[in-house]
Amino acid sequence: MTKTYTAFSGVKNVASGPLDQVVSTIKDQLDSDDWPQVLIFDDATGRQIDVDYHGPINPKAESGEQTEAAQPRRVGRPKLGVVSGEVTLLPRHWEWLKSQPGGASVTLRKLVEDARRGGAQQAKASQEATYHFMTSMAGNFPHYEEALRELYAGNQSAFHQHIEDWAVDVKKYMKELSSTAFTEE
């Protein structure tokens, strides 16, 4: 799955998509428009990233990702994306894992995937992404602290009420980031 990013100039959303596309859009506009400041956010984490606009566009270098050739070779099944690691369990845990269909590795992968899909973890990640973006973009907006409290309290309607008067693009992006932060009311 391709990581996506969103760029803001002031409070206006100016680009969204894969990093190379966002950086290209910004580079094309920097010379022709008078953008006061451009901030780029990782859509998965809400964290701001830094990009060097000088020279060629190289999103892997800018985002800190290593190219496939630069990554060290690891033990496992690389074509399947499997990486080996160490797990320390009690003997009774190993016995239970061995008795499961598919063996220990299959069972552990299923348990991890089930846990990752869990609503609590997804809600927490959504809250954190919203928090990081809010801190960067809306820290001095009216009702910032109240909105933040409602985000962590899980009160969606109060959260949306506190951000109602904020800039349209900022509010829209925050609603996207927080879409899984709240349990059903």
CSV table of N, CA, C and O in Angstrom, one decimal, residues 86-175:
chain,number,residue,atom,x,y,z
A,86,GLU,N,13.0,-13.3,17.1
A,86,GLU,CA,13.0,-14.1,18.2
A,86,GLU,C,11.8,-13.9,19.1
A,86,GLU,O,11.4,-12.8,19.3
A,87,VAL,N,11.2,-15.0,19.5
A,87,VAL,CA,10.1,-14.9,20.4
A,87,VAL,C,10.4,-15.8,21.6
A,87,VAL,O,10.8,-17.0,21.5
A,88,THR,N,10.2,-15.3,22.8
A,88,THR,CA,10.4,-16.0,24.0
A,88,THR,C,9.1,-16.3,24.7
A,88,THR,O,8.4,-15.3,25.0
A,89,LEU,N,8.8,-17.6,24.9
A,89,LEU,CA,7.5,-18.0,25.5
A,89,LEU,C,7.7,-19.1,26.5
A,89,LEU,O,8.8,-19.7,26.5
A,90,LEU,N,6.8,-19.3,27.3
A,90,LEU,CA,6.8,-20.3,28.3
A,90,LEU,C,6.5,-21.7,27.6
A,90,LEU,O,5.9,-21.7,26.5
A,91,PRO,N,7.0,-22.8,28.1
A,91,PRO,CA,6.7,-24.1,27.5
A,91,PRO,C,5.3,-24.3,27.2
A,91,PRO,O,4.9,-24.9,26.1
A,92,ARG,N,4.4,-24.0,28.1
A,92,ARG,CA,2.9,-24.2,27.8
A,92,ARG,C,2.4,-23.4,26.6
A,92,ARG,O,1.5,-23.8,25.9
A,93,HIS,N,3.0,-22.2,26.4
A,93,HIS,CA,2.7,-21.4,25.2
A,93,HIS,C,3.1,-22.1,23.9
A,93,HIS,O,2.4,-22.1,23.0
A,94,TRP,N,4.4,-22.6,24.0
A,94,TRP,CA,4.9,-23.3,22.8
A,94,TRP,C,4.0,-24.5,22.5
A,94,TRP,O,3.7,-24.8,21.3
A,95,GLU,N,3.6,-25.3,23.5
A,95,GLU,CA,2.8,-26.4,23.3
A,95,GLU,C,1.5,-26.1,22.6
A,95,GLU,O,1.0,-26.7,21.7
A,96,TRP,N,0.9,-25.0,23.1
A,96,TRP,CA,-0.4,-24.6,22.5
A,96,TRP,C,-0.2,-24.1,21.1
A,96,TRP,O,-1.0,-24.5,20.2
A,97,LEU,N,0.9,-23.4,20.8
A,97,LEU,CA,1.1,-22.9,19.4
A,97,LEU,C,1.4,-24.1,18.5
A,97,LEU,O,0.9,-24.1,17.4
A,98,LYS,N,2.1,-25.1,19.0
A,98,LYS,CA,2.4,-26.3,18.1
A,98,LYS,C,1.1,-27.1,17.8
A,98,LYS,O,1.0,-27.7,16.8
A,99,SER,N,0.1,-27.0,18.7
A,99,SER,CA,-1.1,-27.8,18.5
A,99,SER,C,-2.1,-27.1,17.5
A,99,SER,O,-3.1,-27.6,17.1
A,100,GLN,N,-1.8,-25.8,17.1
A,100,GLN,CA,-2.7,-25.1,16.3
A,100,GLN,C,-2.5,-25.4,14.8
A,100,GLN,O,-1.4,-25.7,14.4
A,101,PRO,N,-3.6,-25.4,14.0
A,101,PRO,CA,-3.4,-25.7,12.6
A,101,PRO,C,-2.4,-24.7,11.9
A,101,PRO,O,-2.5,-23.5,12.2
A,102,GLY,N,-1.5,-25.2,11.2
A,102,GLY,CA,-0.5,-24.3,10.5
A,102,GLY,C,0.7,-24.1,11.3
A,102,GLY,O,1.7,-23.6,10.8
A,103,GLY,N,0.7,-24.5,12.6
A,103,GLY,CA,1.9,-24.3,13.4
A,103,GLY,C,2.0,-23.0,14.1
A,103,GLY,O,1.2,-22.1,14.0
A,104,ALA,N,3.2,-22.8,14.7
A,104,ALA,CA,3.4,-21.6,15.5
A,104,ALA,C,3.4,-20.3,14.7
A,104,ALA,O,2.8,-19.3,15.0
A,105,SER,N,4.1,-20.3,13.6
A,105,SER,CA,4.3,-19.1,12.8
A,105,SER,C,3.0,-18.6,12.2
A,105,SER,O,2.6,-17.4,12.3
A,106,VAL,N,2.2,-19.5,11.7
A,106,VAL,CA,0.9,-19.1,11.1
A,106,VAL,C,0.0,-18.6,12.2
A,106,VAL,O,-0.7,-17.5,12.1
A,107,THR,N,0.0,-19.3,13.4
A,107,THR,CA,-0.9,-18.8,14.5
A,107,THR,C,-0.5,-17.5,15.0
A,107,THR,O,-1.3,-16.6,15.3
A,108,LEU,N,0.8,-17.3,15.2
A,108,LEU,CA,1.3,-15.9,15.6
A,108,LEU,C,1.0,-14.8,14.6
A,108,LEU,O,0.5,-13.7,15.0
A,109,ARG,N,1.1,-15.1,13.3
A,109,ARG,CA,0.8,-14.1,12.3
A,109,ARG,C,-0.7,-13.7,12.4
A,109,ARG,O,-1.1,-12.6,12.4
A,110,LYS,N,-1.6,-14.8,12.6
A,110,LYS,CA,-3.0,-14.5,12.7
A,110,LYS,C,-3.4,-13.7,14.0
A,110,LYS,O,-4.2,-12.8,13.9
A,111,LEU,N,-2.7,-14.1,15.1
A,111,LEU,CA,-3.0,-13.3,16.3
A,111,LEU,C,-2.6,-11.9,16.2
A,111,LEU,O,-3.3,-11.0,16.6
A,112,VAL,N,-1.4,-11.6,15.6
A,112,VAL,CA,-0.9,-10.3,15.4
A,112,VAL,C,-1.9,-9.5,14.5
A,112,VAL,O,-2.2,-8.4,14.7
A,113,GLU,N,-2.3,-10.1,13.4
A,113,GLU,CA,-3.2,-9.4,12.4
A,113,GLU,C,-4.6,-9.1,13.1
A,113,GLU,O,-5.1,-8.1,12.9
A,114,ASP,N,-5.1,-10.1,13.9
A,114,ASP,CA,-6.3,-9.8,14.6
A,114,ASP,C,-6.2,-8.7,15.6
A,114,ASP,O,-7.1,-7.8,15.7
A,115,ALA,N,-5.1,-8.6,16.3
A,115,ALA,CA,-4.8,-7.5,17.2
A,115,ALA,C,-4.7,-6.2,16.5
A,115,ALA,O,-5.2,-5.2,17.0
A,116,ARG,N,-4.0,-6.2,15.3
A,116,ARG,CA,-3.9,-4.9,14.6
A,116,ARG,C,-5.2,-4.4,14.1
A,116,ARG,O,-5.4,-3.2,13.9
A,117,ARG,N,-6.1,-5.3,13.8
A,117,ARG,CA,-7.4,-4.9,13.3
A,117,ARG,C,-8.3,-4.4,14.4
A,117,ARG,O,-9.4,-3.8,14.2
A,118,GLY,N,-7.9,-4.7,15.6
A,118,GLY,CA,-8.7,-4.3,16.8
A,118,GLY,C,-9.1,-2.8,16.8
A,118,GLY,O,-8.3,-2.0,16.5
A,119,GLY,N,-10.3,-2.5,17.2
A,119,GLY,CA,-10.8,-1.2,17.2
A,119,GLY,C,-10.0,-0.2,18.1
A,119,GLY,O,-9.8,0.9,17.8
A,120,ALA,N,-9.6,-0.7,19.3
A,120,ALA,CA,-8.9,0.1,20.3
A,120,ALA,C,-7.6,0.6,19.7
A,120,ALA,O,-7.3,1.8,19.9
A,121,GLN,N,-6.8,-0.3,19.1
A,121,GLN,CA,-5.6,0.2,18.5
A,121,GLN,C,-5.8,1.1,17.4
A,121,GLN,O,-5.0,2.1,17.2
A,122,GLN,N,-6.7,0.9,16.5
A,122,GLN,CA,-7.0,1.7,15.4
A,122,GLN,C,-7.5,3.1,15.9
A,122,GLN,O,-7.1,4.1,15.4
A,123,ALA,N,-8.3,3.1,16.9
A,123,ALA,CA,-8.8,4.4,17.5
A,123,ALA,C,-7.6,5.2,18.1
A,123,ALA,O,-7.5,6.4,17.9
A,124,LYS,N,-6.7,4.5,18.8
A,124,LYS,CA,-5.6,5.2,19.4
A,124,LYS,C,-4.7,5.8,18.3
A,124,LYS,O,-4.2,6.9,18.4
A,125,ALA,N,-4.4,5.0,17.2
A,125,ALA,CA,-3.6,5.5,16.1
A,125,ALA,C,-4.2,6.8,15.5
A,125,ALA,O,-3.6,7.7,15.1
A,126,SER,N,-5.6,6.7,15.3
A,126,SER,CA,-6.3,7.8,14.7
A,126,SER,C,-6.2,9.1,15.7
A,126,SER,O,-6.0,10.2,15.2
A,127,GLN,N,-6.4,8.9,17.0
A,127,GLN,CA,-6.3,10.0,17.9
A,127,GLN,C,-4.9,10.6,17.8
A,127,GLN,O,-4.7,11.8,17.8
A,128,GLU,N,-3.8,9.8,17.8
A,128,GLU,CA,-2.5,10.3,17.8
A,128,GLU,C,-2.2,11.0,16.5
A,128,GLU,O,-1.5,12.1,16.5
A,129,ALA,N,-2.7,10.5,15.4
A,129,ALA,CA,-2.4,11.2,14.1
A,129,ALA,C,-3.1,12.6,14.1
A,129,ALA,O,-2.6,13.6,13.7
A,130,THR,N,-4.4,12.6,14.7
A,130,THR,CA,-5.1,13.9,14.8
A,130,THR,C,-4.4,14.8,15.7
A,130,THR,O,-4.3,16.0,15.4
A,131,TYR,N,-3.9,14.3,16.8
A,131,TYR,CA,-3.2,15.1,17.8
A,131,TYR,C,-1.9,15.8,17.1
A,131,TYR,O,-1.7,17.0,17.3
A,132,HIS,N,-1.1,15.0,16.4
A,132,HIS,CA,0.1,15.5,15.8
A,132,HIS,C,-0.3,16.6,14.8
A,132,HIS,O,0.4,17.7,14.8
A,133,PHE,N,-1.3,16.4,14.0
A,133,PHE,CA,-1.7,17.4,13.0
A,133,PHE,C,-2.2,18.7,13.7
A,133,PHE,O,-1.8,19.8,13.4
A,134,MET,N,-3.1,18.5,14.7
A,134,MET,CA,-3.6,19.6,15.4
A,134,MET,C,-2.6,20.4,16.1
A,134,MET,O,-2.6,21.7,16.0
A,135,THR,N,-1.6,19.8,16.6
A,135,THR,CA,-0.5,20.5,17.3
A,135,THR,C,0.3,21.4,16.3
A,135,THR,O,0.6,22.6,16.6
A,136,SER,N,0.5,20.9,15.1
A,136,SER,CA,1.3,21.7,14.1
A,136,SER,C,0.4,22.8,13.5
A,136,SER,O,0.9,23.9,13.3
A,137,MET,N,-0.8,22.4,13.2
A,137,MET,CA,-1.6,23.4,12.4
A,137,MET,C,-2.6,24.2,13.2
A,137,MET,O,-2.9,25.3,12.7
A,138,ALA,N,-3.1,23.7,14.3
A,138,ALA,CA,-4.2,24.4,14.9
A,138,ALA,C,-3.9,24.8,16.4
A,138,ALA,O,-4.8,25.1,17.2
A,139,GLY,N,-2.6,24.7,16.8
A,139,GLY,CA,-2.3,24.9,18.2
A,139,GLY,C,-2.7,26.3,18.8
A,139,GLY,O,-3.0,26.4,20.0
A,140,ASN,N,-2.9,27.3,17.9
A,140,ASN,CA,-3.4,28.6,18.4
A,140,ASN,C,-4.7,28.9,17.9
A,140,ASN,O,-5.2,30.1,17.9
A,141,PHE,N,-5.5,27.9,17.4
A,141,PHE,CA,-6.8,28.2,17.0
A,141,PHE,C,-7.7,28.2,18.2
A,141,PHE,O,-7.4,27.6,19.2
A,142,PRO,N,-8.9,29.0,18.1
A,142,PRO,CA,-9.8,29.0,19.2
A,142,PRO,C,-10.3,27.6,19.5
A,142,PRO,O,-10.6,26.8,18.6
A,143,HIS,N,-10.5,27.3,20.8
A,143,HIS,CA,-11.0,26.0,21.3
A,143,HIS,C,-10.1,24.8,21.0
A,143,HIS,O,-10.5,23.7,21.1
A,144,TYR,N,-8.8,25.1,20.8
A,144,TYR,CA,-7.9,24.0,20.5
A,144,TYR,C,-7.8,23.0,21.7
A,144,TYR,O,-8.0,21.8,21.5
A,145,GLU,N,-7.6,23.6,22.9
A,145,GLU,CA,-7.5,22.7,24.1
A,145,GLU,C,-8.8,21.9,24.3
A,145,GLU,O,-8.7,20.7,24.7
A,146,GLU,N,-9.9,22.6,24.2
A,146,GLU,CA,-11.2,21.9,24.4
A,146,GLU,C,-11.4,20.8,23.4
A,146,GLU,O,-11.8,19.7,23.7
A,147,ALA,N,-11.0,21.0,22.1
A,147,ALA,CA,-11.2,20.0,21.1
A,147,ALA,C,-10.2,18.8,21.3
A,147,ALA,O,-10.6,17.7,21.2
A,148,LEU,N,-9.0,19.1,21.8
A,148,LEU,CA,-8.1,18.1,22.1
A,148,LEU,C,-8.6,17.2,23.3
A,148,LEU,O,-8.5,16.0,23.2
A,149,ARG,N,-9.2,17.8,24.3
A,149,ARG,CA,-9.8,17.1,25.4
A,149,ARG,C,-10.9,16.2,24.9
A,149,ARG,O,-11.0,15.0,25.3
A,150,GLU,N,-11.7,16.7,24.0
A,150,GLU,CA,-12.8,15.9,23.5
A,150,GLU,C,-12.4,14.7,22.6
A,150,GLU,O,-13.0,13.7,22.6
A,151,LEU,N,-11.3,15.0,21.9
A,151,LEU,CA,-10.7,13.9,21.1
A,151,LEU,C,-10.3,12.7,21.9
A,151,LEU,O,-10.7,11.6,21.6
A,152,TYR,N,-9.6,13.0,23.0
A,152,TYR,CA,-9.1,11.9,23.9
A,152,TYR,C,-10.2,11.4,24.8
A,152,TYR,O,-10.1,10.2,25.2
A,153,ALA,N,-11.3,12.1,25.0
A,153,ALA,CA,-12.4,11.7,25.7
A,153,ALA,C,-13.3,10.8,24.9
A,153,ALA,O,-14.2,10.1,25.4
A,154,GLY,N,-13.1,10.8,23.6
A,154,GLY,CA,-13.9,10.0,22.7
A,154,GLY,C,-15.3,10.7,22.4
A,154,GLY,O,-16.2,10.0,21.9
A,155,ASN,N,-15.4,12.0,22.5
A,155,ASN,CA,-16.7,12.6,22.3
A,155,ASN,C,-16.7,13.3,21.0
A,155,ASN,O,-16.3,14.5,20.8
A,156,GLN,N,-17.1,12.6,20.0
A,156,GLN,CA,-17.1,13.1,18.6
A,156,GLN,C,-17.9,14.4,18.3
A,156,GLN,O,-17.4,15.3,17.7
A,157,SER,N,-19.1,14.4,18.8
A,157,SER,CA,-19.9,15.6,18.6
A,157,SER,C,-19.4,16.8,19.2
A,157,SER,O,-19.3,17.9,18.6
A,158,ALA,N,-18.8,16.8,20.4
A,158,ALA,CA,-18.2,17.9,21.0
A,158,ALA,C,-16.9,18.3,20.3
A,158,ALA,O,-16.6,19.5,20.2
A,159,PHE,N,-16.2,17.3,19.9
A,159,PHE,CA,-14.9,17.6,19.1
A,159,PHE,C,-15.3,18.4,17.9
A,159,PHE,O,-14.7,19.4,17.6
A,160,HIS,N,-16.2,17.9,17.1
A,160,HIS,CA,-16.6,18.6,15.9
A,160,HIS,C,-17.2,20.0,16.2
A,160,HIS,O,-17.0,20.9,15.4
A,161,GLN,N,-17.9,20.1,17.3
A,161,GLN,CA,-18.4,21.4,17.6
A,161,GLN,C,-17.3,22.4,17.9
A,161,GLN,O,-17.4,23.6,17.5
A,162,HIS,N,-16.2,22.0,18.6
A,162,HIS,CA,-15.1,22.9,18.9
A,162,HIS,C,-14.3,23.3,17.7
A,162,HIS,O,-13.7,24.3,17.7
A,163,ILE,N,-14.3,22.5,16.6
A,163,ILE,CA,-13.5,22.8,15.4
A,163,ILE,C,-14.3,23.4,14.3
A,163,ILE,O,-13.8,23.7,13.3
A,164,GLU,N,-15.6,23.6,14.6
A,164,GLU,CA,-16.6,24.0,13.5
A,164,GLU,C,-16.1,25.3,12.9
A,164,GLU,O,-16.3,25.5,11.7
A,165,ASP,N,-15.6,26.3,13.6
A,165,ASP,CA,-15.2,27.6,13.0
A,165,ASP,C,-13.8,27.6,12.5
A,165,ASP,O,-13.3,28.7,12.1
A,166,TRP,N,-13.1,26.5,12.5
A,166,TRP,CA,-11.7,26.5,12.0
A,166,TRP,C,-11.7,26.5,10.4
A,166,TRP,O,-12.7,26.3,9.8
A,167,ALA,N,-10.5,26.8,9.9
A,167,ALA,CA,-10.4,26.8,8.4
A,167,ALA,C,-10.9,25.5,7.8
A,167,ALA,O,-10.7,24.5,8.3
A,168,VAL,N,-11.6,25.7,6.7
A,168,VAL,CA,-12.3,24.6,6.0
A,168,VAL,C,-11.4,23.4,5.7
A,168,VAL,O,-11.7,22.2,6.1
A,169,ASP,N,-10.2,23.6,5.1
A,169,ASP,CA,-9.3,22.5,4.8
A,169,ASP,C,-8.7,21.9,6.0
A,169,ASP,O,-8.5,20.6,6.0
A,170,VAL,N,-8.4,22.6,7.0
A,170,VAL,CA,-7.8,22.1,8.2
A,170,VAL,C,-8.9,21.2,8.9
A,170,VAL,O,-8.6,20.1,9.3
A,171,LYS,N,-10.1,21.7,9.0
A,171,LYS,CA,-11.2,21.0,9.6
A,171,LYS,C,-11.5,19.7,8.9
A,171,LYS,O,-11.7,18.6,9.5
A,172,LYS,N,-11.5,19.8,7.5
A,172,LYS,CA,-11.8,18.6,6.7
A,172,LYS,C,-10.7,17.5,6.9
A,172,LYS,O,-11.0,16.3,7.1
A,173,TYR,N,-9.5,17.9,6.9
A,173,TYR,CA,-8.4,17.0,7.1
A,173,TYR,C,-8.4,16.3,8.5
A,173,TYR,O,-8.2,15.1,8.7
A,174,MET,N,-8.7,17.2,9.5
A,174,MET,CA,-8.8,16.6,10.9
A,174,MET,C,-10.0,15.6,11.0
A,174,MET,O,-9.8,14.6,11.7
A,175,LYS,N,-11.0,15.8,10.3
A,175,LYS,CA,-12.1,14.9,10.3
A,175,LYS,C,-11.7,13.6,9.7
A,175,LYS,O,-12.1,12.5,10.1
